[in-house]
Amino acid sequence: MKVDERRLLRDRRIQLLMGLLLGGSLDKITPILDPERGYRYPEAERLLEGEAEETLERLEDAGLLEREFCGYLALCPRCGSPRVEREEGGWRCGRCEALERELELRPLYCYRPNLDRVRSLSDQLIIPRILEFLHERGYRAESPGEIRGESGVRHSFDVVARGRGEEPPTIVIDIALEEGPAGEEEVKEIFAKVYDVNPYKAVLIAVPVREEAKRLAERYDIEAVEAGDQRALFKGLMKAIPSVEKVEYKTLDVMSLLSLPDHLRKTATVLCDLGEATAEEVAERTGRARAVESSYLNQLVRMGYLKKERRGRRVLFSVVI
């Protein structure tokens, strides 16, 4: 493998992009017209930000992507603006107002994964393998994925997996692939999101993980999985993530209730008394708004403490017996 390819695949943003292309969410990266810039690659920009086109070209040079012609972009030959309109005598530029007889035509390209090359590098592409692993274990997984936290902020994770049902326990995964071992900062970064989201399980994958970071992850109830090679990665994932059929709901005993933050403990205590209830019924007992209780109940579902099912028009929450 070329050094450049190895460096590219250590970039988690590129892992996420390749995961989108190989996971079926996106079959190719296509440019769209932009009145100011001429064209953009929005799917790539979402992950690569301002380096989208440059990175796509690097991935093509490395053989991971294939480029195909998909059209021309007409530009003002004087200032390069795409804001041109036909009028008598030629084309009028909306930026510099020049009237030109001919326009500059710039070719535009779409990008697809080079499947032959990707197969030869499959041991280096972590995201597609993780998605495949989760699907085999019965989860619906997406990469990247977002979850709205208790604060109302939407948090992005490299992978979000959900089991069956309307609101099953949720698993979130972040990946640290940069040079050097993952330390406490990487653990704190995922914990800040996990604290707001309250998933059933949180996993940090890194190559490798410092010992102090492992201890901190354990304290924060985050599974730290080392991905030195494919075998080590999937051995760690098998241990950290049960199959959907073997997901164990947690019992709301005294110790579990005491471990919850005050606002969730109040909701959980009421539901323990009721056994089964809607968000509205819980809200009547707590004196809080129905929307607030719905949010808290769904958090407890994601954490694995409650079950949720729809019966007709009613959504019922129940404790795990």
PDB file of C-alpha atoms in Angstrom:
ATOM      1  CA  MET A   1       0.000   0.000   0.000  1.00  0.00           C
ATOM      2  CA  LYS A   2       1.266   3.468  -0.796  1.00  0.00           C
ATOM      3  CA  VAL A   3       2.145   5.735   2.094  1.00  0.00           C
ATOM      4  CA  ASP A   4      -0.418   8.268   0.852  1.00  0.00           C
ATOM      5  CA  GLU A   5      -3.184   5.667   0.900  1.00  0.00           C
ATOM      6  CA  ARG A   6      -2.323   4.627   4.428  1.00  0.00           C
ATOM      7  CA  ARG A   7      -2.392   8.252   5.563  1.00  0.00           C
ATOM      8  CA  LEU A   8      -5.704   8.865   3.831  1.00  0.00           C
ATOM      9  CA  LEU A   9      -7.347   5.896   5.512  1.00  0.00           C
ATOM     10  CA  ARG A  10      -6.176   7.054   8.935  1.00  0.00           C
ATOM     11  CA  ASP A  11      -8.498  10.036   8.500  1.00  0.00           C
ATOM     12  CA  ARG A  12     -11.831   9.181  10.150  1.00  0.00           C
ATOM     13  CA  ARG A  13     -13.640  11.615   7.834  1.00  0.00           C
ATOM     14  CA  ILE A  14     -12.536   9.556   4.851  1.00  0.00           C
ATOM     15  CA  GLN A  15     -13.552   6.376   6.639  1.00  0.00           C
ATOM     16  CA  LEU A  16     -17.018   7.897   7.117  1.00  0.00           C
ATOM     17  CA  LEU A  17     -17.214   8.967   3.477  1.00  0.00           C
ATOM     18  CA  MET A  18     -16.226   5.519   2.236  1.00  0.00           C
ATOM     19  CA  GLY A  19     -18.727   4.023   4.656  1.00  0.00           C
ATOM     20  CA  LEU A  20     -21.495   6.102   3.062  1.00  0.00           C
ATOM     21  CA  LEU A  21     -20.479   5.026  -0.432  1.00  0.00           C
ATOM     22  CA  LEU A  22     -20.045   1.348   0.388  1.00  0.00           C
ATOM     23  CA  GLY A  23     -22.925   1.010   2.838  1.00  0.00           C
ATOM     24  CA  GLY A  24     -25.652   1.751   0.303  1.00  0.00           C
ATOM     25  CA  SER A  25     -26.597   5.201   1.625  1.00  0.00           C
ATOM     26  CA  LEU A  26     -24.892   6.895  -1.326  1.00  0.00           C
ATOM     27  CA  ASP A  27     -23.921   5.369  -4.668  1.00  0.00           C
ATOM     28  CA  LYS A  28     -21.935   8.331  -5.980  1.00  0.00           C
ATOM     29  CA  ILE A  29     -20.893  11.863  -5.065  1.00  0.00           C
ATOM     30  CA  THR A  30     -22.484  14.357  -7.435  1.00  0.00           C
ATOM     31  CA  PRO A  31     -21.869  18.115  -7.772  1.00  0.00           C
ATOM     32  CA  ILE A  32     -24.702  20.624  -7.526  1.00  0.00           C
ATOM     33  CA  LEU A  33     -24.800  24.135  -8.960  1.00  0.00           C
ATOM     34  CA  ASP A  34     -24.000  27.012  -6.629  1.00  0.00           C
ATOM     35  CA  PRO A  35     -24.702  30.620  -7.696  1.00  0.00           C
ATOM     36  CA  GLU A  36     -21.584  31.926  -5.948  1.00  0.00           C
ATOM     37  CA  ARG A  37     -19.020  29.136  -6.132  1.00  0.00           C
ATOM     38  CA  GLY A  38     -20.181  27.523  -9.354  1.00  0.00           C
ATOM     39  CA  TYR A  39     -20.562  24.015  -7.984  1.00  0.00           C
ATOM     40  CA  ARG A  40     -20.263  22.081  -4.739  1.00  0.00           C
ATOM     41  CA  TYR A  41     -20.200  18.514  -3.458  1.00  0.00           C
ATOM     42  CA  PRO A  42     -22.651  18.744  -0.518  1.00  0.00           C
ATOM     43  CA  GLU A  43     -22.483  15.072   0.516  1.00  0.00           C
ATOM     44  CA  ALA A  44     -18.708  15.266   0.775  1.00  0.00           C
ATOM     45  CA  GLU A  45     -18.727  18.722   2.382  1.00  0.00           C
ATOM     46  CA  ARG A  46     -20.880  17.427   5.216  1.00  0.00           C
ATOM     47  CA  LEU A  47     -17.933  15.270   6.291  1.00  0.00           C
ATOM     48  CA  LEU A  48     -14.903  16.968   4.749  1.00  0.00           C
ATOM     49  CA  GLU A  49     -15.983  20.620   5.135  1.00  0.00           C
ATOM     50  CA  GLY A  50     -13.836  22.987   3.052  1.00  0.00           C
ATOM     51  CA  GLU A  51     -11.519  20.251   1.775  1.00  0.00           C
ATOM     52  CA  ALA A  52     -14.172  18.314  -0.138  1.00  0.00           C
ATOM     53  CA  GLU A  53     -13.028  18.671  -3.750  1.00  0.00           C
ATOM     54  CA  GLU A  54      -9.342  18.448  -2.900  1.00  0.00           C
ATOM     55  CA  THR A  55      -9.921  15.272  -0.874  1.00  0.00           C
ATOM     56  CA  LEU A  56     -12.040  13.697  -3.610  1.00  0.00           C
ATOM     57  CA  GLU A  57      -9.192  14.279  -6.057  1.00  0.00           C
ATOM     58  CA  ARG A  58      -6.706  12.737  -3.614  1.00  0.00           C
ATOM     59  CA  LEU A  59      -8.957   9.704  -3.223  1.00  0.00           C
ATOM     60  CA  GLU A  60      -9.109   9.387  -6.995  1.00  0.00           C
ATOM     61  CA  ASP A  61      -5.320   9.639  -7.239  1.00  0.00           C
ATOM     62  CA  ALA A  62      -5.054   6.901  -4.603  1.00  0.00           C
ATOM     63  CA  GLY A  63      -7.384   4.697  -6.648  1.00  0.00           C
ATOM     64  CA  LEU A  64     -10.151   4.565  -4.041  1.00  0.00           C
ATOM     65  CA  LEU A  65     -12.576   6.595  -6.171  1.00  0.00           C
ATOM     66  CA  GLU A  66     -13.260   6.670  -9.893  1.00  0.00           C
ATOM     67  CA  ARG A  67     -14.085   9.930 -11.642  1.00  0.00           C
ATOM     68  CA  GLU A  68     -16.714  10.164 -14.373  1.00  0.00           C
ATOM     69  CA  PHE A  69     -17.786  13.120 -16.492  1.00  0.00           C
ATOM     70  CA  CYS A  70     -21.271  14.396 -15.661  1.00  0.00           C
ATOM     71  CA  GLY A  71     -21.589  17.717 -17.514  1.00  0.00           C
ATOM     72  CA  TYR A  72     -20.224  21.198 -18.121  1.00  0.00           C
ATOM     73  CA  LEU A  73     -20.476  24.357 -16.037  1.00  0.00           C
ATOM     74  CA  ALA A  74     -20.761  27.608 -18.019  1.00  0.00           C
ATOM     75  CA  LEU A  75     -18.657  30.458 -16.583  1.00  0.00           C
ATOM     76  CA  CYS A  76     -17.960  34.063 -17.421  1.00  0.00           C
ATOM     77  CA  PRO A  77     -14.524  34.043 -19.126  1.00  0.00           C
ATOM     78  CA  ARG A  78     -13.655  37.389 -17.538  1.00  0.00           C
ATOM     79  CA  CYS A  79     -14.407  36.845 -13.829  1.00  0.00           C
ATOM     80  CA  GLY A  80     -15.263  33.142 -13.620  1.00  0.00           C
ATOM     81  CA  SER A  81     -18.774  33.680 -12.257  1.00  0.00           C
ATOM     82  CA  PRO A  82     -21.490  31.102 -13.065  1.00  0.00           C
ATOM     83  CA  ARG A  83     -24.138  33.847 -12.959  1.00  0.00           C
ATOM     84  CA  VAL A  84     -24.574  34.332 -16.703  1.00  0.00           C
ATOM     85  CA  GLU A  85     -27.733  34.965 -18.704  1.00  0.00           C
ATOM     86  CA  ARG A  86     -28.421  34.872 -22.409  1.00  0.00           C
ATOM     87  CA  GLU A  87     -29.270  38.182 -24.055  1.00  0.00           C
ATOM     88  CA  GLU A  88     -29.004  39.743 -27.494  1.00  0.00           C
ATOM     89  CA  GLY A  89     -25.406  39.791 -28.628  1.00  0.00           C
ATOM     90  CA  GLY A  90     -24.083  37.187 -26.213  1.00  0.00           C
ATOM     91  CA  TRP A  91     -24.035  36.323 -22.513  1.00  0.00           C
ATOM     92  CA  ARG A  92     -24.335  38.871 -19.700  1.00  0.00           C
ATOM     93  CA  CYS A  93     -22.420  38.205 -16.478  1.00  0.00           C
ATOM     94  CA  GLY A  94     -24.383  38.975 -13.325  1.00  0.00           C
ATOM     95  CA  ARG A  95     -21.210  39.728 -11.362  1.00  0.00           C
ATOM     96  CA  CYS A  96     -18.948  41.861 -13.588  1.00  0.00           C
ATOM     97  CA  GLU A  97     -21.739  42.759 -16.081  1.00  0.00           C
ATOM     98  CA  ALA A  98     -19.491  41.957 -19.043  1.00  0.00           C
ATOM     99  CA  LEU A  99     -21.172  40.923 -22.285  1.00  0.00           C
ATOM    100  CA  GLU A 100     -19.341  37.963 -23.800  1.00  0.00           C
ATOM    101  CA  ARG A 101     -19.953  36.122 -27.041  1.00  0.00           C
ATOM    102  CA  GLU A 102     -18.613  32.830 -25.701  1.00  0.00           C
ATOM    103  CA  LEU A 103     -18.478  31.260 -22.264  1.00  0.00           C
ATOM    104  CA  GLU A 104     -15.835  29.192 -20.564  1.00  0.00           C
ATOM    105  CA  LEU A 105     -16.975  25.587 -20.153  1.00  0.00           C
ATOM    106  CA  ARG A 106     -15.606  23.740 -17.156  1.00  0.00           C
ATOM    107  CA  PRO A 107     -16.111  19.959 -16.971  1.00  0.00           C
ATOM    108  CA  LEU A 108     -17.812  18.573 -13.863  1.00  0.00           C
ATOM    109  CA  TYR A 109     -17.202  15.134 -12.418  1.00  0.00           C
ATOM    110  CA  CYS A 110     -18.999  12.622 -10.237  1.00  0.00           C
ATOM    111  CA  TYR A 111     -17.115  10.171  -8.033  1.00  0.00           C
ATOM    112  CA  ARG A 112     -17.841   6.493  -7.385  1.00  0.00           C
ATOM    113  CA  PRO A 113     -15.936   3.954  -5.292  1.00  0.00           C
ATOM    114  CA  ASN A 114     -13.410   1.851  -7.192  1.00  0.00           C
ATOM    115  CA  LEU A 115     -14.736  -1.486  -5.978  1.00  0.00           C
ATOM    116  CA  ASP A 116     -11.754  -3.532  -7.144  1.00  0.00           C
ATOM    117  CA  ARG A 117      -9.349  -1.274  -5.270  1.00  0.00           C
ATOM    118  CA  VAL A 118     -11.625  -1.078  -2.241  1.00  0.00           C
ATOM    119  CA  ARG A 119     -11.768  -4.867  -1.982  1.00  0.00           C
ATOM    120  CA  SER A 120      -7.981  -5.032  -1.897  1.00  0.00           C
ATOM    121  CA  LEU A 121      -7.971  -2.528   0.989  1.00  0.00           C
ATOM    122  CA  SER A 122     -10.931  -3.954   2.891  1.00  0.00           C
ATOM    123  CA  ASP A 123      -8.830  -4.612   5.986  1.00  0.00           C
ATOM    124  CA  GLN A 124      -8.109  -0.860   6.194  1.00  0.00           C
ATOM    125  CA  LEU A 125     -11.709   0.322   5.770  1.00  0.00           C
ATOM    126  CA  ILE A 126     -13.142   0.150   9.264  1.00  0.00           C
ATOM    127  CA  ILE A 127     -16.560   1.816   8.910  1.00  0.00           C
ATOM    128  CA  PRO A 128     -17.957  -0.533   6.219  1.00  0.00           C
ATOM    129  CA  ARG A 129     -16.831  -3.547   8.250  1.00  0.00           C
ATOM    130  CA  ILE A 130     -18.431  -2.182  11.424  1.00  0.00           C
ATOM    131  CA  LEU A 131     -21.718  -1.579   9.593  1.00  0.00           C
ATOM    132  CA  GLU A 132     -21.610  -5.111   8.211  1.00  0.00           C
ATOM    133  CA  PHE A 133     -20.908  -6.478  11.694  1.00  0.00           C
ATOM    134  CA  LEU A 134     -23.866  -4.587  13.180  1.00  0.00           C
ATOM    135  CA  HIS A 135     -26.233  -5.679  10.412  1.00  0.00           C
ATOM    136  CA  GLU A 136     -25.211  -9.298  10.966  1.00  0.00           C
ATOM    137  CA  ARG A 137     -26.056  -8.896  14.649  1.00  0.00           C
ATOM    138  CA  GLY A 138     -29.527  -7.624  13.830  1.00  0.00           C
ATOM    139  CA  TYR A 139     -29.100  -3.861  14.147  1.00  0.00           C
ATOM    140  CA  ARG A 140     -30.188  -1.053  11.877  1.00  0.00           C
ATOM    141  CA  ALA A 141     -27.030   1.027  11.597  1.00  0.00           C
ATOM    142  CA  GLU A 142     -26.152   4.307   9.929  1.00  0.00           C
ATOM    143  CA  SER A 143     -22.912   6.202   9.534  1.00  0.00           C
ATOM    144  CA  PRO A 144     -22.673   8.951  10.446  1.00  0.00           C
ATOM    145  CA  GLY A 145     -25.729   9.153  12.679  1.00  0.00           C
ATOM    146  CA  GLU A 146     -27.378  11.811  14.814  1.00  0.00           C
ATOM    147  CA  ILE A 147     -29.349  11.687  18.064  1.00  0.00           C
ATOM    148  CA  ARG A 148     -31.105  14.559  19.793  1.00  0.00           C
ATOM    149  CA  GLY A 149     -29.954  14.841  23.382  1.00  0.00           C
ATOM    150  CA  GLU A 150     -31.769  15.931  26.502  1.00  0.00           C
ATOM    151  CA  SER A 151     -30.549  19.492  25.911  1.00  0.00           C
ATOM    152  CA  GLY A 152     -32.214  19.588  22.489  1.00  0.00           C
ATOM    153  CA  VAL A 153     -28.830  19.592  20.742  1.00  0.00           C
ATOM    154  CA  ARG A 154     -28.343  17.052  17.952  1.00  0.00           C
ATOM    155  CA  HIS A 155     -25.143  15.072  18.475  1.00  0.00           C
ATOM    156  CA  SER A 156     -23.317  13.324  15.652  1.00  0.00           C
ATOM    157  CA  PHE A 157     -21.645   9.939  16.108  1.00  0.00           C
ATOM    158  CA  ASP A 158     -19.569   8.003  13.618  1.00  0.00           C
ATOM    159  CA  VAL A 159     -22.023   5.098  13.870  1.00  0.00           C
ATOM    160  CA  VAL A 160     -25.487   4.865  15.435  1.00  0.00           C
ATOM    161  CA  ALA A 161     -27.123   1.444  15.731  1.00  0.00           C
ATOM    162  CA  ARG A 162     -30.675   0.614  16.752  1.00  0.00           C
ATOM    163  CA  GLY A 163     -32.393  -2.695  17.249  1.00  0.00           C
ATOM    164  CA  ARG A 164     -35.967  -3.637  16.519  1.00  0.00           C
ATOM    165  CA  GLY A 165     -39.018  -1.772  17.723  1.00  0.00           C
ATOM    166  CA  GLU A 166     -40.096   1.823  17.670  1.00  0.00           C
ATOM    167  CA  GLU A 167     -37.500   3.135  20.134  1.00  0.00           C
ATOM    168  CA  PRO A 168     -35.107   0.286  20.978  1.00  0.00           C
ATOM    169  CA  PRO A 169     -31.903   0.624  23.011  1.00  0.00           C
ATOM    170  CA  THR A 170     -29.377   2.670  21.055  1.00  0.00           C
ATOM    171  CA  ILE A 171     -25.659   2.025  20.565  1.00  0.00           C
ATOM    172  CA  VAL A 172     -23.305   4.845  19.597  1.00  0.00           C
ATOM    173  CA  ILE A 173     -19.769   4.460  18.272  1.00  0.00           C
ATOM    174  CA  ASP A 174     -17.016   6.999  17.712  1.00  0.00           C
ATOM    175  CA  ILE A 175     -13.678   6.260  16.068  1.00  0.00           C
ATOM    176  CA  ALA A 176     -10.257   7.802  16.723  1.00  0.00           C
ATOM    177  CA  LEU A 177      -7.831   6.882  13.943  1.00  0.00           C
ATOM    178  CA  GLU A 178      -5.371   9.760  14.006  1.00  0.00           C
ATOM    179  CA  GLU A 179      -1.667   9.153  14.485  1.00  0.00           C
ATOM    180  CA  GLY A 180      -0.777   8.073  18.002  1.00  0.00           C
ATOM    181  CA  PRO A 181      -2.830   6.374  20.723  1.00  0.00           C
ATOM    182  CA  ALA A 182      -6.164   7.782  21.875  1.00  0.00           C
ATOM    183  CA  GLY A 183      -5.959   9.598  25.184  1.00  0.00           C
ATOM    184  CA  GLU A 184      -8.242  11.157  27.740  1.00  0.00           C
ATOM    185  CA  GLU A 185      -9.344  13.951  25.380  1.00  0.00           C
ATOM    186  CA  GLU A 186     -10.940  11.475  22.967  1.00  0.00           C
ATOM    187  CA  VAL A 187     -12.767   9.817  25.862  1.00  0.00           C
ATOM    188  CA  LYS A 188     -13.997  13.165  27.186  1.00  0.00           C
ATOM    189  CA  GLU A 189     -15.161  14.173  23.714  1.00  0.00           C
ATOM    190  CA  ILE A 190     -17.467  11.180  23.318  1.00  0.00           C
ATOM    191  CA  PHE A 191     -18.562  11.365  26.968  1.00  0.00           C
ATOM    192  CA  ALA A 192     -19.783  14.949  26.516  1.00  0.00           C
ATOM    193  CA  LYS A 193     -22.186  13.674  23.856  1.00  0.00           C
ATOM    194  CA  VAL A 194     -23.058  10.432  25.635  1.00  0.00           C
ATOM    195  CA  TYR A 195     -23.985  12.325  28.811  1.00  0.00           C
ATOM    196  CA  ASP A 196     -26.603  14.292  26.876  1.00  0.00           C
ATOM    197  CA  VAL A 197     -27.876  11.374  24.770  1.00  0.00           C
ATOM    198  CA  ASN A 198     -27.903   8.527  27.344  1.00  0.00           C
ATOM    199  CA  PRO A 199     -27.515   5.577  24.936  1.00  0.00           C
ATOM    200  CA  TYR A 200     -27.788   1.933  25.928  1.00  0.00           C
ATOM    201  CA  LYS A 201     -24.098   1.508  25.151  1.00  0.00           C
ATOM    202  CA  ALA A 202     -21.264   3.765  23.982  1.00  0.00           C
ATOM    203  CA  VAL A 203     -18.133   2.494  22.231  1.00  0.00           C
ATOM    204  CA  LEU A 204     -14.867   4.260  21.405  1.00  0.00           C
ATOM    205  CA  ILE A 205     -12.696   2.549  18.784  1.00  0.00           C
ATOM    206  CA  ALA A 206      -9.066   3.626  18.597  1.00  0.00           C
ATOM    207  CA  VAL A 207      -5.619   2.475  17.472  1.00  0.00           C
ATOM    208  CA  PRO A 208      -4.518   2.051  20.249  1.00  0.00           C
ATOM    209  CA  VAL A 209      -5.884   3.383  23.587  1.00  0.00           C
ATOM    210  CA  ARG A 210      -3.664   4.692  26.376  1.00  0.00           C
ATOM    211  CA  GLU A 211      -4.044   2.971  29.739  1.00  0.00           C
ATOM    212  CA  GLU A 212      -5.218   6.139  31.496  1.00  0.00           C
ATOM    213  CA  ALA A 213      -7.808   6.619  28.752  1.00  0.00           C
ATOM    214  CA  LYS A 214      -9.043   3.049  29.276  1.00  0.00           C
ATOM    215  CA  ARG A 215      -9.496   3.722  32.981  1.00  0.00           C
ATOM    216  CA  LEU A 216     -11.373   6.943  32.283  1.00  0.00           C
ATOM    217  CA  ALA A 217     -13.579   5.217  29.703  1.00  0.00           C
ATOM    218  CA  GLU A 218     -14.419   2.500  32.219  1.00  0.00           C
ATOM    219  CA  ARG A 219     -15.327   5.138  34.791  1.00  0.00           C
ATOM    220  CA  TYR A 220     -17.618   6.816  32.249  1.00  0.00           C
ATOM    221  CA  ASP A 221     -19.147   3.444  31.247  1.00  0.00           C
ATOM    222  CA  ILE A 222     -17.721   3.691  27.721  1.00  0.00           C
ATOM    223  CA  GLU A 223     -16.393   0.568  26.016  1.00  0.00           C
ATOM    224  CA  ALA A 224     -12.879   1.209  24.678  1.00  0.00           C
ATOM    225  CA  VAL A 225     -12.081  -1.133  21.781  1.00  0.00           C
ATOM    226  CA  GLU A 226      -8.613  -1.276  20.252  1.00  0.00           C
ATOM    227  CA  ALA A 227      -8.413  -1.784  16.501  1.00  0.00           C
ATOM    228  CA  GLY A 228      -4.805  -2.807  16.010  1.00  0.00           C
ATOM    229  CA  ASP A 229      -5.984  -5.227  13.327  1.00  0.00           C
ATOM    230  CA  GLN A 230      -9.282  -6.613  12.056  1.00  0.00           C
ATOM    231  CA  ARG A 231      -9.184  -9.621  14.375  1.00  0.00           C
ATOM    232  CA  ALA A 232      -8.622  -7.486  17.476  1.00  0.00           C
ATOM    233  CA  LEU A 233     -11.302  -5.020  16.383  1.00  0.00           C
ATOM    234  CA  PHE A 234     -14.046  -7.591  15.923  1.00  0.00           C
ATOM    235  CA  LYS A 235     -13.057  -9.537  18.995  1.00  0.00           C
ATOM    236  CA  GLY A 236     -13.526  -6.313  20.954  1.00  0.00           C
ATOM    237  CA  LEU A 237     -16.825  -5.522  19.236  1.00  0.00           C
ATOM    238  CA  MET A 238     -18.164  -9.032  19.863  1.00  0.00           C
ATOM    239  CA  LYS A 239     -17.447  -8.544  23.551  1.00  0.00           C
ATOM    240  CA  ALA A 240     -18.828  -4.999  23.728  1.00  0.00           C
ATOM    241  CA  ILE A 241     -21.968  -5.270  21.571  1.00  0.00           C
ATOM    242  CA  PRO A 242     -24.435  -8.135  22.038  1.00  0.00           C
ATOM    243  CA  SER A 243     -26.664  -9.287  19.207  1.00  0.00           C
ATOM    244  CA  VAL A 244     -30.151  -7.771  19.153  1.00  0.00           C
ATOM    245  CA  GLU A 245     -31.643 -11.006  20.479  1.00  0.00           C
ATOM    246  CA  LYS A 246     -29.290 -10.943  23.465  1.00  0.00           C
ATOM    247  CA  VAL A 247     -29.685  -7.298  24.420  1.00  0.00           C
ATOM    248  CA  GLU A 248     -30.307  -7.304  28.132  1.00  0.00           C
ATOM    249  CA  TYR A 249     -32.648  -4.708  29.528  1.00  0.00           C
ATOM    250  CA  LYS A 250     -31.654  -3.336  32.898  1.00  0.00           C
ATOM    251  CA  THR A 251     -33.804  -3.762  35.972  1.00  0.00           C
ATOM    252  CA  LEU A 252     -34.794  -0.584  37.785  1.00  0.00           C
ATOM    253  CA  ASP A 253     -33.766  -1.707  41.246  1.00  0.00           C
ATOM    254  CA  VAL A 254     -32.822   0.610  44.097  1.00  0.00           C
ATOM    255  CA  MET A 255     -29.190   0.922  43.033  1.00  0.00           C
ATOM    256  CA  SER A 256     -30.164   1.646  39.431  1.00  0.00           C
ATOM    257  CA  LEU A 257     -32.570   4.369  40.537  1.00  0.00           C
ATOM    258  CA  LEU A 258     -29.914   5.957  42.735  1.00  0.00           C
ATOM    259  CA  SER A 259     -27.462   5.989  39.823  1.00  0.00           C
ATOM    260  CA  LEU A 260     -29.824   8.060  37.655  1.00  0.00           C
ATOM    261  CA  PRO A 261     -29.768  11.873  37.593  1.00  0.00           C
ATOM    262  CA  ASP A 262     -32.548  13.453  39.646  1.00  0.00           C
ATOM    263  CA  HIS A 263     -34.819  14.352  36.726  1.00  0.00           C
ATOM    264  CA  LEU A 264     -34.723  10.822  35.279  1.00  0.00           C
ATOM    265  CA  ARG A 265     -35.049   9.220  38.707  1.00  0.00           C
ATOM    266  CA  LYS A 266     -38.319  11.056  39.281  1.00  0.00           C
ATOM    267  CA  THR A 267     -39.734   9.809  35.971  1.00  0.00           C
ATOM    268  CA  ALA A 268     -38.497   6.258  36.561  1.00  0.00           C
ATOM    269  CA  THR A 269     -39.910   6.152  40.096  1.00  0.00           C
ATOM    270  CA  VAL A 270     -43.367   7.169  38.881  1.00  0.00           C
ATOM    271  CA  LEU A 271     -43.319   4.552  36.133  1.00  0.00           C
ATOM    272  CA  CYS A 272     -42.204   1.906  38.622  1.00  0.00           C
ATOM    273  CA  ASP A 273     -45.320   2.721  40.647  1.00  0.00           C
ATOM    274  CA  LEU A 274     -47.559   2.640  37.563  1.00  0.00           C
ATOM    275  CA  GLY A 275     -45.897  -0.343  35.889  1.00  0.00           C
ATOM    276  CA  GLU A 276     -47.052   0.843  32.469  1.00  0.00           C
ATOM    277  CA  ALA A 277     -48.122   4.296  31.332  1.00  0.00           C
ATOM    278  CA  THR A 278     -48.122   6.903  28.586  1.00  0.00           C
ATOM    279  CA  ALA A 279     -46.033  10.068  28.774  1.00  0.00           C
ATOM    280  CA  GLU A 280     -49.208  12.008  29.551  1.00  0.00           C
ATOM    281  CA  GLU A 281     -50.049   9.738  32.493  1.00  0.00           C
ATOM    282  CA  VAL A 282     -46.528  10.089  33.881  1.00  0.00           C
ATOM    283  CA  ALA A 283     -46.702  13.874  33.444  1.00  0.00           C
ATOM    284  CA  GLU A 284     -49.897  13.988  35.513  1.00  0.00           C
ATOM    285  CA  ARG A 285     -48.010  12.390  38.405  1.00  0.00           C
ATOM    286  CA  THR A 286     -44.795  14.435  38.113  1.00  0.00           C
ATOM    287  CA  GLY A 287     -46.415  17.784  37.363  1.00  0.00           C
ATOM    288  CA  ARG A 288     -44.131  18.310  34.378  1.00  0.00           C
ATOM    289  CA  ALA A 289     -45.087  18.886  30.744  1.00  0.00           C
ATOM    290  CA  ARG A 290     -45.977  15.850  28.647  1.00  0.00           C
ATOM    291  CA  ALA A 291     -43.244  16.707  26.112  1.00  0.00           C
ATOM    292  CA  VAL A 292     -40.670  16.796  28.909  1.00  0.00           C
ATOM    293  CA  GLU A 293     -41.741  13.413  30.240  1.00  0.00           C
ATOM    294  CA  SER A 294     -41.779  11.958  26.728  1.00  0.00           C
ATOM    295  CA  SER A 295     -38.153  13.025  26.310  1.00  0.00           C
ATOM    296  CA  TYR A 296     -37.138  11.556  29.678  1.00  0.00           C
ATOM    297  CA  LEU A 297     -38.985   8.292  29.051  1.00  0.00           C
ATOM    298  CA  ASN A 298     -37.307   7.889  25.662  1.00  0.00           C
ATOM    299  CA  GLN A 299     -33.925   8.462  27.277  1.00  0.00           C
ATOM    300  CA  LEU A 300     -34.659   5.662  29.740  1.00  0.00           C
ATOM    301  CA  VAL A 301     -35.630   3.449  26.794  1.00  0.00           C
ATOM    302  CA  ARG A 302     -32.320   4.179  25.042  1.00  0.00           C
ATOM    303  CA  MET A 303     -30.504   3.357  28.276  1.00  0.00           C
ATOM    304  CA  GLY A 304     -32.242  -0.028  28.394  1.00  0.00           C
ATOM    305  CA  TYR A 305     -34.312   0.571  31.534  1.00  0.00           C
ATOM    306  CA  LEU A 306     -37.740   0.755  29.871  1.00  0.00           C
ATOM    307  CA  LYS A 307     -39.594  -0.825  26.992  1.00  0.00           C
ATOM    308  CA  LYS A 308     -41.768   1.084  24.573  1.00  0.00           C
ATOM    309  CA  GLU A 309     -44.566  -0.122  22.338  1.00  0.00           C
ATOM    310  CA  ARG A 310     -47.421   1.373  20.356  1.00  0.00           C
ATOM    311  CA  ARG A 311     -50.970   0.136  20.880  1.00  0.00           C
ATOM    312  CA  GLY A 312     -53.287   1.839  18.460  1.00  0.00           C
ATOM    313  CA  ARG A 313     -52.750   5.548  18.990  1.00  0.00           C
ATOM    314  CA  ARG A 314     -51.205   5.148  22.431  1.00  0.00           C
ATOM    315  CA  VAL A 315     -47.468   4.853  23.069  1.00  0.00           C
ATOM    316  CA  LEU A 316     -46.910   2.911  26.280  1.00  0.00           C
ATOM    317  CA  PHE A 317     -43.772   2.729  28.391  1.00  0.00           C
ATOM    318  CA  SER A 318     -43.195  -0.112  30.819  1.00  0.00           C
ATOM    319  CA  VAL A 319     -40.562  -1.196  33.301  1.00  0.00           C
ATOM    320  CA  VAL A 320     -38.497  -4.301  32.663  1.00  0.00           C
ATOM    321  CA  ILE A 321     -39.516  -7.136  34.953  1.00  0.00           C
TER     322      ILE A 321
END
